[in-house]
Amino acid sequence: MQRRIPLTSLACLTLLSLAACGGGDADPAAYPESEITFVVPFAAGGPTDTVTRLIAEPMSKELGQQIVVQNVEGAGGTVAAGQVAGEDGDGYQVLIHHIGMSTAPSLYPDLDYSPLEDFKTVGLVTDVPMTIVARADFEPETLEELVAYVEENADTVTLANAGTGAASQLCGLLIEEAIGVDLTEVPYDGTGPALTDLVGGQVDFMCDQTTNTAAQIQSGDIKGYAVTTPERVEALPDLPTTAEAGLPDVEVGVWHGLYVPSETSDEVVEKLTAALKVALADQNVIDSFADLGTAPVAEDQVTPEAQTAKLEEQIDLWTPIIEASGVTGG
Ligand code: MLT
């Protein structure tokens, strides 16, 4: 995937002017004065990318500046987070990340950033249900059959994910732990490309967010076994929950939020939060999210405080589970 160099960066190089780059001297009161880059830590065409593009349009309208989406794949989202952590805190580089922000510190002992110390939070976006899905011609028809099949064929079954630190990897880990198997994992730069291979029959099954799988389950291009949330999902009413189908320990929601480097001024964060609120109240965003099996978070969750609380709570939740599993990303 070719990375796009934001026009602002080119302007920085040619004009050699910090103000033109929205750099350290930029006036927060005037923000935003130029294009903003939203950094997506996974491949284009996948669930995080989809959510980002849906909110970017109304946020761009509200902020009065273009928003460019940049996909920075690698190491389960940690490459992108490390990139944004090292940027100027001028509000022109915004990271969107999900539950992986809370699992990275325990998965990557040498992580070069701290999710809590190197970022300011902007607000939560959505909490997306996951689905357990398989290639259309995979033998098991139900989650119960999948469990039995995987137990019997653990040495040949392949499990796709978006790398260590991805939500798909975390959900897959919970499935392996619940069944008591260690499967061959096939990592991708995102579940966008993983889903393409699943549809093509190159891998057997995976976990993925409804924002990536709802349409393919509905069309029959892939097989859906269950949703990983306590409640069924309106867009996929026939799919049982994992608890209903016998895997109650496989429960995970993929919460997303926006982050900026920690030295970003509160004034800039407030403007981004306000624009995010407007975007999440946009009827087109609400309808598109619903078609994809999700919804914007409640308005009182679109705040830095709510997102920081969520991040802290999720770090506390996942750290002992990941440490007990012995899984590391390097
Ligand atoms: C994940 O598994 O973390 C996501 O599905 C990544 C993505 O957006 O591709």
XYZ file of C-alpha atoms and ligand atoms in Angstrom:
339
model
C 0.000 0.000 0.000
C 1.503 3.273 -1.062
C 1.551 5.868 1.667
C 0.315 9.290 0.817
C 2.484 12.199 1.855
C 0.137 14.903 3.164
C 0.192 18.109 1.162
C 0.964 19.948 4.389
C 4.265 18.045 4.619
C 5.145 19.041 1.070
C 4.268 22.629 1.903
C 6.539 22.381 4.954
C 9.408 21.216 2.781
C 8.999 23.918 0.158
C 8.050 26.867 2.331
C 10.302 25.996 5.259
C 7.766 27.745 7.407
C 6.529 26.255 10.658
C 3.441 28.402 10.617
C 2.529 27.086 7.179
C 2.899 23.540 8.514
C 0.673 24.258 11.471
C 3.878 23.634 13.449
C 4.891 24.407 17.025
C 4.264 28.140 16.613
C 0.811 27.645 15.100
C -1.925 29.675 16.749
C -4.504 27.324 18.314
C -7.151 30.055 17.999
C -6.712 29.982 14.210
C -6.786 26.156 13.984
C -7.293 24.592 11.528
C -5.546 26.655 8.888
C -4.686 23.826 6.510
C -5.459 20.232 5.664
C -5.582 17.689 8.517
C -4.351 14.095 8.239
C -6.245 11.257 9.927
C -3.819 8.374 10.423
C -5.440 4.932 10.181
C -3.289 2.125 11.625
C -4.577 -0.579 9.245
C -5.032 -1.174 5.525
C -7.390 0.809 3.327
C -10.757 -0.808 2.744
C -10.906 -2.389 6.213
C -13.170 -1.581 9.165
C -11.080 1.155 10.806
C -10.598 2.815 7.436
C -14.355 2.644 6.744
C -15.305 4.245 10.073
C -12.652 6.934 9.586
C -13.817 7.908 6.119
C -17.434 8.081 7.288
C -16.666 10.553 10.093
C -13.980 12.468 8.176
C -16.440 14.012 5.745
C -18.741 15.758 8.263
C -15.762 16.621 10.496
C -14.053 18.237 7.527
C -17.181 20.272 6.783
C -17.405 21.366 10.411
C -13.717 22.284 10.680
C -13.650 23.999 7.278
C -10.549 22.106 6.122
C -9.924 19.022 4.071
C -9.194 15.793 5.978
C -6.824 13.368 4.285
C -6.862 9.720 5.373
C -3.417 8.109 5.566
C -3.115 4.330 6.084
C 0.031 3.481 8.073
C -0.060 -0.277 8.467
C 2.157 -2.525 10.538
C 2.634 -4.342 13.848
C -1.053 -4.435 14.750
C -1.458 -0.660 14.675
C 1.627 0.239 16.722
C 3.569 1.702 13.775
C 0.881 4.332 13.181
C 0.490 5.126 16.879
C 4.277 5.526 17.209
C 4.292 7.855 14.195
C 1.593 10.163 15.583
C 3.121 10.126 19.090
C 6.275 11.592 17.561
C 4.499 14.364 15.615
C 4.189 18.055 16.529
C 1.216 18.643 18.758
C -0.390 21.020 16.317
C -3.593 19.102 15.595
C -2.721 18.322 11.980
C -1.956 14.643 12.616
C -4.826 12.805 14.284
C -4.720 9.106 15.075
C -7.827 6.971 15.023
C -7.277 3.748 16.915
C -9.313 1.050 18.550
C -9.071 -1.449 21.407
C -5.506 -2.146 20.220
C -4.419 1.041 21.978
C -5.105 -0.717 25.284
C -3.575 -4.092 24.418
C -0.350 -2.838 22.801
C 1.589 -2.126 26.029
C 1.263 -5.734 27.219
C 1.787 -7.238 23.747
C 4.842 -5.133 22.904
C 7.226 -4.829 25.868
C 9.500 -2.484 23.844
C 6.712 -0.183 22.676
C 8.207 3.240 21.885
C 5.184 5.230 23.097
C 2.820 5.244 26.048
C -0.889 5.304 25.138
C -1.702 7.255 28.306
C 1.279 9.628 28.456
C 2.119 10.409 24.834
C -1.393 11.257 23.629
C -4.343 13.432 24.438
C -7.724 11.859 23.846
C -10.354 13.631 21.739
C -13.447 11.464 22.165
C -14.849 7.987 21.616
C -16.370 7.218 18.199
C -18.096 3.834 18.123
C -17.982 0.411 19.748
C -18.180 -2.134 16.932
C -19.371 -5.723 17.445
C -17.162 -8.462 16.063
C -18.310 -11.438 14.083
C -16.758 -14.879 13.790
C -16.758 -15.631 10.074
C -15.460 -18.294 7.675
C -14.977 -18.874 3.964
C -18.323 -19.772 2.378
C -17.395 -23.418 1.773
C -15.828 -24.084 5.181
C -17.342 -27.264 6.548
C -18.786 -26.171 9.938
C -22.262 -24.609 9.692
C -22.637 -23.316 13.261
C -20.377 -22.070 16.039
C -20.839 -25.378 17.890
C -19.695 -27.243 14.767
C -16.774 -24.842 14.349
C -15.561 -25.584 17.881
C -15.738 -29.356 17.278
C -14.077 -29.038 13.851
C -11.252 -26.850 15.174
C -10.618 -29.241 18.065
C -10.280 -32.106 15.626
C -8.304 -30.289 12.918
C -6.183 -27.860 14.952
C -3.067 -28.688 12.926
C -4.574 -27.661 9.564
C -7.121 -24.913 10.288
C -5.958 -21.364 9.446
C -7.020 -18.256 11.373
C -6.571 -14.860 9.694
C -5.977 -11.611 11.588
C -4.552 -8.113 11.224
C -1.387 -8.814 13.229
C -0.495 -8.880 16.913
C -2.301 -5.976 18.544
C -5.240 -6.054 16.145
C -8.766 -6.618 17.400
C -9.061 -9.663 15.143
C -5.974 -11.145 16.783
C -7.321 -10.511 20.291
C -10.657 -12.130 19.433
C -8.869 -15.077 17.795
C -6.739 -15.462 20.905
C -9.896 -15.652 23.053
C -11.279 -18.359 20.746
C -8.043 -20.375 20.888
C -7.985 -20.078 24.692
C -11.667 -21.063 24.996
C -11.216 -24.144 22.790
C -7.722 -24.933 24.088
C -5.930 -24.966 20.723
C -3.020 -23.164 19.104
C -3.863 -22.515 15.458
C -1.824 -21.375 12.472
C -2.384 -17.625 12.324
C -2.157 -15.767 9.023
C -1.442 -12.070 9.656
C -2.406 -9.272 7.242
C -1.962 -5.472 7.256
C -5.634 -5.161 8.101
C -8.779 -7.223 7.940
C -9.668 -5.533 4.638
C -7.121 -7.694 2.770
C -7.787 -10.616 5.133
C -11.467 -10.554 4.202
C -10.567 -10.560 0.499
C -8.607 -13.765 1.069
C -11.410 -15.247 3.160
C -13.883 -14.605 0.342
C -11.336 -16.151 -2.044
C -11.027 -19.231 0.163
C -7.317 -18.779 0.944
C -7.874 -18.869 4.725
C -10.447 -20.720 6.826
C -11.885 -18.324 9.385
C -11.346 -15.181 11.413
C -12.884 -12.594 13.694
C -13.721 -9.284 12.105
C -15.795 -6.228 12.824
C -19.341 -5.974 11.478
C -18.235 -2.782 9.722
C -16.242 -5.067 7.418
C -18.318 -8.243 7.371
C -22.029 -7.332 7.502
C -22.474 -6.980 3.723
C -20.541 -10.172 2.910
C -22.448 -12.216 5.491
C -25.734 -10.872 4.119
C -24.711 -11.704 0.511
C -23.465 -15.187 1.460
C -19.894 -14.470 0.284
C -18.756 -15.590 3.726
C -20.322 -17.611 6.518
C -21.222 -15.874 9.791
C -21.243 -17.932 13.009
C -21.788 -15.470 15.855
C -21.431 -11.932 17.156
C -19.069 -11.337 20.065
C -21.343 -8.934 21.934
C -23.813 -9.620 24.783
C -26.741 -8.643 22.518
C -27.552 -9.678 18.956
C -26.890 -7.110 16.226
C -29.841 -5.600 14.361
C -28.133 -5.729 10.947
C -27.409 -9.464 11.420
C -30.421 -10.721 13.411
C -29.870 -14.414 12.606
C -26.406 -14.551 14.148
C -26.423 -15.823 17.750
C -24.205 -14.208 20.345
C -21.110 -16.163 21.349
C -22.736 -16.724 24.765
C -25.863 -18.180 23.132
C -23.751 -20.420 20.911
C -21.513 -21.826 23.636
C -18.417 -19.571 23.762
C -19.355 -17.071 26.535
C -15.720 -16.130 27.172
C -15.321 -14.777 23.648
C -16.828 -11.370 24.267
C -15.168 -8.306 22.788
C -16.335 -4.953 21.457
C -14.007 -2.895 19.311
C -14.135 0.649 20.682
C -12.563 3.415 18.634
C -11.326 6.863 19.608
C -9.330 9.801 18.265
C -5.906 10.763 19.647
C -3.449 13.619 19.170
C 0.111 13.992 20.509
C 0.205 14.921 24.206
C 1.546 18.456 23.703
C -1.473 19.457 21.611
C -3.212 22.488 23.116
C -6.564 22.000 24.843
C -8.071 24.574 22.480
C -7.241 22.418 19.459
C -8.534 19.281 21.202
C -11.793 21.090 22.015
C -12.269 21.984 18.341
C -11.676 18.390 17.267
C -14.053 17.086 19.961
C -16.758 19.534 18.891
C -16.370 18.493 15.233
C -16.487 14.801 16.200
C -19.735 15.430 18.111
C -21.269 17.037 15.032
C -20.115 14.139 12.825
C -21.570 11.487 15.131
C -24.940 13.280 15.167
C -24.983 13.404 11.338
C -27.898 11.333 10.007
C -25.830 9.914 7.146
C -23.195 8.695 9.635
C -25.875 7.209 11.919
C -27.559 5.410 8.984
C -24.277 4.163 7.506
C -23.113 2.896 10.895
C -26.473 1.094 11.370
C -26.112 -0.628 7.964
C -22.688 -1.804 9.143
C -24.005 -3.183 12.428
C -22.825 -0.393 14.723
C -23.780 3.026 16.103
C -22.079 6.201 17.291
C -21.323 6.219 21.023
C -23.665 8.240 23.242
C -22.939 11.976 23.147
C -21.556 12.016 26.695
C -18.875 9.556 25.553
C -17.561 11.961 22.917
C -15.211 13.632 25.382
C -11.510 13.302 26.235
C -12.455 12.307 29.806
C -14.709 9.425 28.702
C -12.089 8.139 26.278
C -9.269 8.326 28.838
C -11.445 6.472 31.366
C -12.186 3.800 28.749
C -8.507 3.479 27.843
C -7.485 3.064 31.488
C -10.264 0.574 32.192
C -9.379 -1.474 29.088
C -5.641 -1.517 29.858
C -6.530 -2.897 33.302
C -8.907 -5.462 31.768
C -6.669 -6.848 29.012
C -3.190 -6.694 30.563
C -3.607 -9.741 32.870
C -5.407 -11.720 30.139
C -2.643 -11.079 27.596
C 0.135 -11.696 30.110
C -1.453 -15.012 31.105
C -1.678 -16.021 27.423
C 2.064 -15.506 26.913
C 1.443 -13.887 23.507
C 3.843 -11.122 22.495
C 4.272 -9.132 19.325
C 8.028 -8.779 19.546
C -8.408 -5.318 13.461
O -8.500 -6.541 13.397
O -7.817 -4.738 14.354
C -9.076 -4.463 12.420
O -10.038 -5.180 11.761
C -8.071 -3.796 11.629
C -8.525 -3.114 10.382
O -9.115 -2.030 10.425
O -8.223 -3.638 9.333
